[in-house]
């Protein structure tokens, strides 16, 4: 499909054809324009219209951690994940720890995340936590995942070796999800062998992501999740347009093409995986 040159980058992508029930394993409904119950319902109605029946909305700071639990209470299709993003690890004060901890106990919080390491932004983004601070916050979130028995949701940017290092040093919790997995085949092998779950986003549809496309072939279908990471990473050919959970079928279709498997089958297996991994009804 070609995007008309008249398309503005601000125009939302059209609704994709439905592929069956799906769960958006990682999204940011607040950054998609969700503010109150009505706007969350509207986003989830657009998603449901193309089969995306549920979404896990992920916090990246404390205000967002409060908001995601409220969104999950407001709409039964929404689940939440709480943590302070690695780039914000410097804000993980004692008070923040105790608040994240009490939010993590919320019954609709289904994962601790996103946490991990981001070695891209330090030095580029003002106020970004340095690697050592990120490492300490990551270790704390790993421990929280173990104490709550909830999956650990990892953000890894340019930090393959360091993330593995911390996971080995601290001991990985029972369930580990690499959100927006974007590493190469070697890292995919390591994660798959450890029994970890790899969640794929619209980046699998980007033609220049060759390493990732090779990595995808390594992942057993039972260890796959699909996510939008909306409003970011809108799949091809709508790159640059605002992403939303309803766009998830585009990514499933791109992934199915890579794996030479029917898209409806892939939808079914990833839907089952998400419900198992997050313990959804
Ligand atoms: Zn995210």
PDB file of C-alpha atoms and ligand atoms in Angstrom:
ATOM      1  CA  UNK A   1       0.000   0.000   0.000  1.00  0.00           C
ATOM      2  CA  UNK A   2       1.269   3.468  -0.828  1.00  0.00           C
ATOM      3  CA  UNK A   3       0.692   6.508   1.273  1.00  0.00           C
ATOM      4  CA  UNK A   4      -0.582   9.408  -0.764  1.00  0.00           C
ATOM      5  CA  UNK A   5       1.719  12.384  -0.664  1.00  0.00           C
ATOM      6  CA  UNK A   6      -1.305  14.411   0.404  1.00  0.00           C
ATOM      7  CA  UNK A   7      -1.454  12.488   3.688  1.00  0.00           C
ATOM      8  CA  UNK A   8      -0.428  14.651   6.578  1.00  0.00           C
ATOM      9  CA  UNK A   9       1.786  13.111   9.235  1.00  0.00           C
ATOM     10  CA  UNK A  10      -0.917  14.090  11.703  1.00  0.00           C
ATOM     11  CA  UNK A  11      -3.660  12.110   9.948  1.00  0.00           C
ATOM     12  CA  UNK A  12      -4.392   8.927  11.910  1.00  0.00           C
ATOM     13  CA  UNK A  13      -3.931   5.682   9.949  1.00  0.00           C
ATOM     14  CA  UNK A  14      -7.172   4.141   8.620  1.00  0.00           C
ATOM     15  CA  UNK A  15      -8.671   1.234  10.571  1.00  0.00           C
ATOM     16  CA  UNK A  16      -7.040  -2.044   9.489  1.00  0.00           C
ATOM     17  CA  UNK A  17      -9.054  -5.186   8.667  1.00  0.00           C
ATOM     18  CA  UNK A  18      -9.760  -7.320  11.737  1.00  0.00           C
ATOM     19  CA  UNK A  19      -7.674 -10.448  12.383  1.00  0.00           C
ATOM     20  CA  UNK A  20      -9.549 -11.842  15.374  1.00  0.00           C
ATOM     21  CA  UNK A  21      -9.150 -11.051  19.072  1.00  0.00           C
ATOM     22  CA  UNK A  22      -5.863  -9.363  20.057  1.00  0.00           C
ATOM     23  CA  UNK A  23      -4.244  -7.855  23.129  1.00  0.00           C
ATOM     24  CA  UNK A  24      -2.014  -4.794  22.810  1.00  0.00           C
ATOM     25  CA  UNK A  25       0.757  -5.930  25.174  1.00  0.00           C
ATOM     26  CA  UNK A  26       2.282  -2.472  25.702  1.00  0.00           C
ATOM     27  CA  UNK A  27       0.839   0.933  25.043  1.00  0.00           C
ATOM     28  CA  UNK A  28       0.634   4.411  26.600  1.00  0.00           C
ATOM     29  CA  UNK A  29      -2.997   5.495  26.622  1.00  0.00           C
ATOM     30  CA  UNK A  30      -2.197   8.774  28.405  1.00  0.00           C
ATOM     31  CA  UNK A  31       0.261   9.767  25.672  1.00  0.00           C
ATOM     32  CA  UNK A  32      -2.399   8.742  23.093  1.00  0.00           C
ATOM     33  CA  UNK A  33      -4.637  11.504  24.455  1.00  0.00           C
ATOM     34  CA  UNK A  34      -6.375   9.525  27.195  1.00  0.00           C
ATOM     35  CA  UNK A  35      -7.234  11.828  30.075  1.00  0.00           C
ATOM     36  CA  UNK A  36     -10.493  10.676  31.652  1.00  0.00           C
ATOM     37  CA  UNK A  37     -12.833   7.675  31.444  1.00  0.00           C
ATOM     38  CA  UNK A  38     -14.571   9.002  28.314  1.00  0.00           C
ATOM     39  CA  UNK A  39     -11.362   9.434  26.306  1.00  0.00           C
ATOM     40  CA  UNK A  40     -10.082   6.010  27.413  1.00  0.00           C
ATOM     41  CA  UNK A  41     -13.394   4.422  26.357  1.00  0.00           C
ATOM     42  CA  UNK A  42     -13.105   6.161  22.964  1.00  0.00           C
ATOM     43  CA  UNK A  43      -9.591   4.794  22.337  1.00  0.00           C
ATOM     44  CA  UNK A  44     -10.610   1.292  23.423  1.00  0.00           C
ATOM     45  CA  UNK A  45     -13.806   1.432  21.327  1.00  0.00           C
ATOM     46  CA  UNK A  46     -11.703   2.174  18.220  1.00  0.00           C
ATOM     47  CA  UNK A  47      -9.459  -0.752  19.192  1.00  0.00           C
ATOM     48  CA  UNK A  48     -12.358  -3.122  19.851  1.00  0.00           C
ATOM     49  CA  UNK A  49     -13.854  -2.291  16.452  1.00  0.00           C
ATOM     50  CA  UNK A  50     -10.891  -4.105  14.826  1.00  0.00           C
ATOM     51  CA  UNK A  51     -10.627  -6.917  17.399  1.00  0.00           C
ATOM     52  CA  UNK A  52      -8.120  -5.393  19.842  1.00  0.00           C
ATOM     53  CA  UNK A  53     -10.053  -6.365  22.953  1.00  0.00           C
ATOM     54  CA  UNK A  54      -7.584  -5.388  25.653  1.00  0.00           C
ATOM     55  CA  UNK A  55      -4.496  -3.257  26.192  1.00  0.00           C
ATOM     56  CA  UNK A  56      -1.822  -2.979  28.849  1.00  0.00           C
ATOM     57  CA  UNK A  57      -1.153   0.705  29.431  1.00  0.00           C
ATOM     58  CA  UNK A  58       2.302   1.424  30.776  1.00  0.00           C
ATOM     59  CA  UNK A  59       3.490   4.141  33.122  1.00  0.00           C
ATOM     60  CA  UNK A  60       6.801   5.901  32.751  1.00  0.00           C
ATOM     61  CA  UNK A  61       6.706   8.292  35.682  1.00  0.00           C
ATOM     62  CA  UNK A  62       4.886   8.585  38.976  1.00  0.00           C
ATOM     63  CA  UNK A  63       1.973  10.695  37.712  1.00  0.00           C
ATOM     64  CA  UNK A  64       1.514   8.220  34.872  1.00  0.00           C
ATOM     65  CA  UNK A  65       1.693   5.292  37.337  1.00  0.00           C
ATOM     66  CA  UNK A  66      -1.254   6.785  39.222  1.00  0.00           C
ATOM     67  CA  UNK A  67      -3.088   7.482  35.973  1.00  0.00           C
ATOM     68  CA  UNK A  68      -2.721   3.968  34.486  1.00  0.00           C
ATOM     69  CA  UNK A  69      -4.334   2.355  37.530  1.00  0.00           C
ATOM     70  CA  UNK A  70      -7.242   4.811  37.267  1.00  0.00           C
ATOM     71  CA  UNK A  71      -7.597   4.043  33.552  1.00  0.00           C
ATOM     72  CA  UNK A  72      -7.659   0.322  34.343  1.00  0.00           C
ATOM     73  CA  UNK A  73     -10.380   0.930  36.931  1.00  0.00           C
ATOM     74  CA  UNK A  74     -12.354   3.029  34.452  1.00  0.00           C
ATOM     75  CA  UNK A  75     -12.414   0.534  31.572  1.00  0.00           C
ATOM     76  CA  UNK A  76     -12.481  -3.241  31.938  1.00  0.00           C
ATOM     77  CA  UNK A  77     -10.515  -3.649  28.689  1.00  0.00           C
ATOM     78  CA  UNK A  78      -7.543  -1.797  30.164  1.00  0.00           C
ATOM     79  CA  UNK A  79      -4.818  -3.290  32.352  1.00  0.00           C
ATOM     80  CA  UNK A  80      -1.839  -1.426  33.774  1.00  0.00           C
ATOM     81  CA  UNK A  81       1.919  -1.725  34.297  1.00  0.00           C
ATOM     82  CA  UNK A  82       3.785   0.496  36.743  1.00  0.00           C
ATOM     83  CA  UNK A  83       7.435   1.521  37.129  1.00  0.00           C
ATOM     84  CA  UNK A  84       9.623   4.542  36.599  1.00  0.00           C
ATOM     85  CA  UNK A  85      11.183   4.544  33.125  1.00  0.00           C
ATOM     86  CA  UNK A  86      14.995   3.995  33.083  1.00  0.00           C
ATOM     87  CA  UNK A  87      15.592   7.547  31.830  1.00  0.00           C
ATOM     88  CA  UNK A  88      13.705   8.781  34.936  1.00  0.00           C
ATOM     89  CA  UNK A  89      15.505   6.477  37.364  1.00  0.00           C
ATOM     90  CA  UNK A  90      16.873   9.544  39.151  1.00  0.00           C
ATOM     91  CA  UNK A  91      13.373  10.264  40.487  1.00  0.00           C
ATOM     92  CA  UNK A  92      13.118   6.903  42.285  1.00  0.00           C
ATOM     93  CA  UNK A  93      13.283   8.396  45.766  1.00  0.00           C
ATOM     94  CA  UNK A  94      12.189   6.524  48.897  1.00  0.00           C
ATOM     95  CA  UNK A  95       8.774   8.167  48.655  1.00  0.00           C
ATOM     96  CA  UNK A  96       8.490   7.181  44.977  1.00  0.00           C
ATOM     97  CA  UNK A  97       9.468   3.609  45.820  1.00  0.00           C
ATOM     98  CA  UNK A  98       6.751   3.259  48.382  1.00  0.00           C
ATOM     99  CA  UNK A  99       4.149   4.735  46.033  1.00  0.00           C
ATOM    100  CA  UNK A 100       5.145   2.528  43.068  1.00  0.00           C
ATOM    101  CA  UNK A 101       5.067  -0.400  45.444  1.00  0.00           C
ATOM    102  CA  UNK A 102       1.532   0.304  46.620  1.00  0.00           C
ATOM    103  CA  UNK A 103       0.332   0.922  43.032  1.00  0.00           C
ATOM    104  CA  UNK A 104       1.973  -2.366  41.997  1.00  0.00           C
ATOM    105  CA  UNK A 105      -0.324  -4.188  44.411  1.00  0.00           C
ATOM    106  CA  UNK A 106      -3.406  -2.954  42.514  1.00  0.00           C
ATOM    107  CA  UNK A 107      -5.245  -6.021  41.162  1.00  0.00           C
ATOM    108  CA  UNK A 108      -5.370  -4.625  37.601  1.00  0.00           C
ATOM    109  CA  UNK A 109      -1.622  -3.977  37.504  1.00  0.00           C
ATOM    110  CA  UNK A 110      -0.399  -6.957  35.507  1.00  0.00           C
ATOM    111  CA  UNK A 111       3.320  -6.130  35.164  1.00  0.00           C
ATOM    112  CA  UNK A 112       6.186  -4.140  36.643  1.00  0.00           C
ATOM    113  CA  UNK A 113       7.429  -1.890  33.864  1.00  0.00           C
ATOM    114  CA  UNK A 114       8.747  -0.347  31.957  1.00  0.00           C
ATOM    115  CA  UNK A 115      12.097  -0.658  33.643  1.00  0.00           C
ATOM    116  CA  UNK A 116      15.522  -1.700  32.359  1.00  0.00           C
ATOM    117  CA  UNK A 117      18.377   0.262  30.839  1.00  0.00           C
ATOM    118  CA  UNK A 118      18.572   2.988  28.231  1.00  0.00           C
ATOM    119  CA  UNK A 119      22.111   3.752  27.128  1.00  0.00           C
ATOM    120  CA  UNK A 120      20.987   5.878  24.188  1.00  0.00           C
ATOM    121  CA  UNK A 121      19.627   8.929  26.026  1.00  0.00           C
ATOM    122  CA  UNK A 122      22.259   9.664  28.711  1.00  0.00           C
ATOM    123  CA  UNK A 123      24.225  12.685  27.480  1.00  0.00           C
ATOM    124  CA  UNK A 124      21.589  13.397  24.833  1.00  0.00           C
ATOM    125  CA  UNK A 125      18.556  14.103  26.973  1.00  0.00           C
ATOM    126  CA  UNK A 126      18.760  16.662  29.751  1.00  0.00           C
ATOM    127  CA  UNK A 127      17.945  15.161  33.126  1.00  0.00           C
ATOM    128  CA  UNK A 128      18.284  11.574  31.876  1.00  0.00           C
ATOM    129  CA  UNK A 129      19.486   9.223  34.599  1.00  0.00           C
ATOM    130  CA  UNK A 130      23.089   8.046  34.280  1.00  0.00           C
ATOM    131  CA  UNK A 131      23.771   4.333  33.701  1.00  0.00           C
ATOM    132  CA  UNK A 132      24.638   3.571  37.321  1.00  0.00           C
ATOM    133  CA  UNK A 133      21.431   5.183  38.620  1.00  0.00           C
ATOM    134  CA  UNK A 134      19.458   3.269  35.999  1.00  0.00           C
ATOM    135  CA  UNK A 135      21.097   0.053  37.087  1.00  0.00           C
ATOM    136  CA  UNK A 136      20.110   0.541  40.710  1.00  0.00           C
ATOM    137  CA  UNK A 137      16.514   1.378  39.768  1.00  0.00           C
ATOM    138  CA  UNK A 138      16.385  -1.659  37.473  1.00  0.00           C
ATOM    139  CA  UNK A 139      17.578  -3.912  40.302  1.00  0.00           C
ATOM    140  CA  UNK A 140      14.901  -2.453  42.591  1.00  0.00           C
ATOM    141  CA  UNK A 141      12.156  -3.093  40.012  1.00  0.00           C
ATOM    142  CA  UNK A 142      13.412  -6.665  39.499  1.00  0.00           C
ATOM    143  CA  UNK A 143      13.041  -7.241  43.217  1.00  0.00           C
ATOM    144  CA  UNK A 144       9.556  -5.681  43.148  1.00  0.00           C
ATOM    145  CA  UNK A 145       8.512  -8.038  40.344  1.00  0.00           C
ATOM    146  CA  UNK A 146       9.674 -10.978  42.414  1.00  0.00           C
ATOM    147  CA  UNK A 147       7.912  -9.781  45.551  1.00  0.00           C
ATOM    148  CA  UNK A 148       4.614  -9.131  43.749  1.00  0.00           C
ATOM    149  CA  UNK A 149       4.866 -12.221  41.527  1.00  0.00           C
ATOM    150  CA  UNK A 150       4.084 -10.004  38.496  1.00  0.00           C
ATOM    151  CA  UNK A 151       5.947 -10.120  35.165  1.00  0.00           C
ATOM    152  CA  UNK A 152       8.930  -7.803  34.682  1.00  0.00           C
ATOM    153  CA  UNK A 153       8.572  -5.630  31.572  1.00  0.00           C
ATOM    154  CA  UNK A 154      11.925  -4.521  30.217  1.00  0.00           C
ATOM    155  CA  UNK A 155      12.886  -1.455  28.213  1.00  0.00           C
ATOM    156  CA  UNK A 156      16.260  -2.058  26.556  1.00  0.00           C
ATOM    157  CA  UNK A 157      17.776   0.592  24.345  1.00  0.00           C
ATOM    158  CA  UNK A 158      21.361   0.040  23.165  1.00  0.00           C
ATOM    159  CA  UNK A 159      21.988  -1.992  26.311  1.00  0.00           C
ATOM    160  CA  UNK A 160      21.828  -5.732  25.461  1.00  0.00           C
ATOM    161  CA  UNK A 161      24.910  -6.795  27.443  1.00  0.00           C
ATOM    162  CA  UNK A 162      24.213  -4.542  30.417  1.00  0.00           C
ATOM    163  CA  UNK A 163      20.582  -5.689  30.714  1.00  0.00           C
ATOM    164  CA  UNK A 164      21.646  -9.341  30.681  1.00  0.00           C
ATOM    165  CA  UNK A 165      24.302  -8.529  33.241  1.00  0.00           C
ATOM    166  CA  UNK A 166      21.825  -7.031  35.706  1.00  0.00           C
ATOM    167  CA  UNK A 167      19.305  -9.828  35.169  1.00  0.00           C
ATOM    168  CA  UNK A 168      21.990 -12.422  35.912  1.00  0.00           C
ATOM    169  CA  UNK A 169      23.392 -10.558  38.892  1.00  0.00           C
ATOM    170  CA  UNK A 170      19.980  -9.992  40.497  1.00  0.00           C
ATOM    171  CA  UNK A 171      18.346 -13.201  39.316  1.00  0.00           C
ATOM    172  CA  UNK A 172      15.483 -12.872  36.823  1.00  0.00           C
ATOM    173  CA  UNK A 173      11.896 -13.120  38.067  1.00  0.00           C
ATOM    174  CA  UNK A 174       9.727 -15.956  36.807  1.00  0.00           C
ATOM    175  CA  UNK A 175       8.285 -14.005  33.881  1.00  0.00           C
ATOM    176  CA  UNK A 176      10.364 -11.532  31.879  1.00  0.00           C
ATOM    177  CA  UNK A 177       9.021  -9.595  28.894  1.00  0.00           C
ATOM    178  CA  UNK A 178      11.300  -7.625  26.573  1.00  0.00           C
ATOM    179  CA  UNK A 179       8.997  -4.859  25.382  1.00  0.00           C
ATOM    180  CA  UNK A 180       9.588  -3.589  21.833  1.00  0.00           C
ATOM    181  CA  UNK A 181      12.322  -6.146  21.303  1.00  0.00           C
ATOM    182  CA  UNK A 182      14.642  -4.572  18.730  1.00  0.00           C
ATOM    183  CA  UNK A 183      17.921  -6.470  19.105  1.00  0.00           C
ATOM    184  CA  UNK A 184      19.531  -8.938  16.733  1.00  0.00           C
ATOM    185  CA  UNK A 185      19.363 -12.738  16.437  1.00  0.00           C
ATOM    186  CA  UNK A 186      22.073 -13.418  19.040  1.00  0.00           C
ATOM    187  CA  UNK A 187      20.193 -11.536  21.752  1.00  0.00           C
ATOM    188  CA  UNK A 188      16.956 -13.210  20.646  1.00  0.00           C
ATOM    189  CA  UNK A 189      18.596 -16.633  21.133  1.00  0.00           C
ATOM    190  CA  UNK A 190      19.776 -15.710  24.618  1.00  0.00           C
ATOM    191  CA  UNK A 191      16.315 -14.485  25.642  1.00  0.00           C
ATOM    192  CA  UNK A 192      14.501 -17.427  24.090  1.00  0.00           C
ATOM    193  CA  UNK A 193      16.809 -19.930  25.827  1.00  0.00           C
ATOM    194  CA  UNK A 194      16.094 -18.233  29.147  1.00  0.00           C
ATOM    195  CA  UNK A 195      12.359 -18.701  28.520  1.00  0.00           C
ATOM    196  CA  UNK A 196      11.706 -14.977  28.272  1.00  0.00           C
ATOM    197  CA  UNK A 197       8.912 -13.371  26.274  1.00  0.00           C
ATOM    198  CA  UNK A 198       9.692 -11.053  23.365  1.00  0.00           C
ATOM    199  CA  UNK A 199       7.139  -8.403  22.504  1.00  0.00           C
ATOM    200  CA  UNK A 200       7.291  -7.001  18.977  1.00  0.00           C
ATOM    201  CA  UNK A 201       6.121  -3.596  17.825  1.00  0.00           C
ATOM    202  CA  UNK A 202       5.687  -1.749  14.548  1.00  0.00           C
ATOM    203  CA  UNK A 203       9.475  -1.768  14.122  1.00  0.00           C
ATOM    204  CA  UNK A 204       9.149  -5.255  12.570  1.00  0.00           C
ATOM    205  CA  UNK A 205       7.462  -3.553   9.623  1.00  0.00           C
ATOM    206  CA  UNK A 206      10.340  -1.114   9.042  1.00  0.00           C
ATOM    207  CA  UNK A 207      12.270  -2.195   5.984  1.00  0.00           C
ATOM    208  CA  UNK A 208      15.619  -1.092   7.432  1.00  0.00           C
ATOM    209  CA  UNK A 209      15.379  -3.244  10.575  1.00  0.00           C
ATOM    210  CA  UNK A 210      17.282  -6.155   9.059  1.00  0.00           C
ATOM    211  CA  UNK A 211      18.815  -7.512  12.271  1.00  0.00           C
ATOM    212  CA  UNK A 212      15.455  -7.493  13.975  1.00  0.00           C
ATOM    213  CA  UNK A 213      13.827  -9.229  11.058  1.00  0.00           C
ATOM    214  CA  UNK A 214      16.435 -12.002  11.366  1.00  0.00           C
ATOM    215  CA  UNK A 215      15.870 -12.154  15.110  1.00  0.00           C
ATOM    216  CA  UNK A 216      12.146 -12.660  14.682  1.00  0.00           C
ATOM    217  CA  UNK A 217      12.698 -15.996  12.977  1.00  0.00           C
ATOM    218  CA  UNK A 218      14.425 -17.296  16.135  1.00  0.00           C
ATOM    219  CA  UNK A 219      11.465 -16.735  18.478  1.00  0.00           C
ATOM    220  CA  UNK A 220       9.111 -19.668  19.142  1.00  0.00           C
ATOM    221  CA  UNK A 221       5.507 -18.558  18.695  1.00  0.00           C
ATOM    222  CA  UNK A 222       4.684 -19.323  22.350  1.00  0.00           C
ATOM    223  CA  UNK A 223       7.208 -16.658  23.419  1.00  0.00           C
ATOM    224  CA  UNK A 224       5.803 -13.870  21.212  1.00  0.00           C
ATOM    225  CA  UNK A 225       3.688 -10.887  22.136  1.00  0.00           C
ATOM    226  CA  UNK A 226       2.592  -7.986  19.935  1.00  0.00           C
ATOM    227  CA  UNK A 227       2.292  -4.366  21.011  1.00  0.00           C
ATOM    228  CA  UNK A 228       1.833  -0.896  19.600  1.00  0.00           C
ATOM    229  CA  UNK A 229       3.941   1.155  22.076  1.00  0.00           C
ATOM    230  CA  UNK A 230       1.470   3.833  20.935  1.00  0.00           C
ATOM    231  CA  UNK A 231       1.582   6.723  20.254  1.00  0.00           C
ATOM    232  CA  UNK A 232       5.114   5.870  19.027  1.00  0.00           C
ATOM    233  CA  UNK A 233       6.431   3.436  16.388  1.00  0.00           C
ATOM    234  CA  UNK A 234       3.471   3.516  14.009  1.00  0.00           C
ATOM    235  CA  UNK A 235       3.861   0.597  11.598  1.00  0.00           C
ATOM    236  CA  UNK A 236       4.757   0.985   7.939  1.00  0.00           C
ATOM    237  CA  UNK A 237       3.334   2.570   5.762  1.00  0.00           C
ATOM    238  CA  UNK A 238       2.007   5.011   8.373  1.00  0.00           C
ATOM    239  CA  UNK A 239       5.327   5.771  10.066  1.00  0.00           C
ATOM    240  CA  UNK A 240       5.182   9.274  11.533  1.00  0.00           C
ATOM    241  CA  UNK A 241       1.390   9.239  11.984  1.00  0.00           C
ATOM    242  CA  UNK A 242      -0.025   8.911  15.501  1.00  0.00           C
ATOM    243  CA  UNK A 243      -0.231   5.292  16.654  1.00  0.00           C
ATOM    244  CA  UNK A 244      -3.075   3.828  18.719  1.00  0.00           C
ATOM    245  CA  UNK A 245      -4.055   0.339  19.909  1.00  0.00           C
ATOM    246  CA  UNK A 246      -6.385  -0.041  16.883  1.00  0.00           C
ATOM    247  CA  UNK A 247      -3.283  -0.095  14.646  1.00  0.00           C
ATOM    248  CA  UNK A 248      -2.066  -3.391  16.144  1.00  0.00           C
ATOM    249  CA  UNK A 249      -3.365  -5.601  13.282  1.00  0.00           C
ATOM    250  CA  UNK A 250      -0.921  -3.823  10.917  1.00  0.00           C
ATOM    251  CA  UNK A 251       1.987  -5.082  13.003  1.00  0.00           C
ATOM    252  CA  UNK A 252       0.550  -8.601  13.250  1.00  0.00           C
ATOM    253  CA  UNK A 253       0.184  -8.681   9.475  1.00  0.00           C
ATOM    254  CA  UNK A 254       3.776  -7.459   8.929  1.00  0.00           C
ATOM    255  CA  UNK A 255       5.068 -10.038  11.388  1.00  0.00           C
ATOM    256  CA  UNK A 256       3.036 -12.805   9.760  1.00  0.00           C
ATOM    257  CA  UNK A 257       4.548 -11.888   6.406  1.00  0.00           C
ATOM    258  CA  UNK A 258       8.047 -12.149   7.863  1.00  0.00           C
ATOM    259  CA  UNK A 259       7.276 -15.521   9.416  1.00  0.00           C
ATOM    260  CA  UNK A 260       5.364 -16.717   6.329  1.00  0.00           C
ATOM    261  CA  UNK A 261       2.492 -17.739   8.534  1.00  0.00           C
ATOM    262  CA  UNK A 262      -1.207 -16.823   8.247  1.00  0.00           C
ATOM    263  CA  UNK A 263      -1.895 -13.552  10.073  1.00  0.00           C
ATOM    264  CA  UNK A 264      -5.060 -14.932  11.687  1.00  0.00           C
ATOM    265  CA  UNK A 265      -3.058 -17.825  13.218  1.00  0.00           C
ATOM    266  CA  UNK A 266      -0.463 -15.428  14.575  1.00  0.00           C
ATOM    267  CA  UNK A 267      -3.231 -13.253  16.013  1.00  0.00           C
ATOM    268  CA  UNK A 268      -4.662 -16.283  17.784  1.00  0.00           C
ATOM    269  CA  UNK A 269      -1.373 -17.441  19.283  1.00  0.00           C
ATOM    270  CA  UNK A 270      -0.262 -13.983  20.451  1.00  0.00           C
ATOM    271  CA  UNK A 271      -3.694 -13.341  21.960  1.00  0.00           C
ATOM    272  CA  UNK A 272      -3.415 -16.594  23.915  1.00  0.00           C
ATOM    273  CA  UNK A 273       0.141 -15.731  24.989  1.00  0.00           C
ATOM    274  CA  UNK A 274      -0.839 -12.286  26.268  1.00  0.00           C
ATOM    275  CA  UNK A 275      -3.719 -13.712  28.287  1.00  0.00           C
ATOM    276  CA  UNK A 276      -1.407 -16.358  29.777  1.00  0.00           C
ATOM    277  CA  UNK A 277       1.565 -14.083  30.482  1.00  0.00           C
ATOM    278  CA  UNK A 278      -0.489 -11.293  32.084  1.00  0.00           C
ATOM    279  CA  UNK A 279      -3.032 -13.630  33.658  1.00  0.00           C
ATOM    280  CA  UNK A 280      -5.994 -11.899  31.967  1.00  0.00           C
ATOM    281  CA  UNK A 281      -9.463 -13.404  32.042  1.00  0.00           C
TER     282      UNK A 281
HETATM  283 ZN1  LIG B   1       6.656   2.128  26.004  1.00  0.00          ZN
END
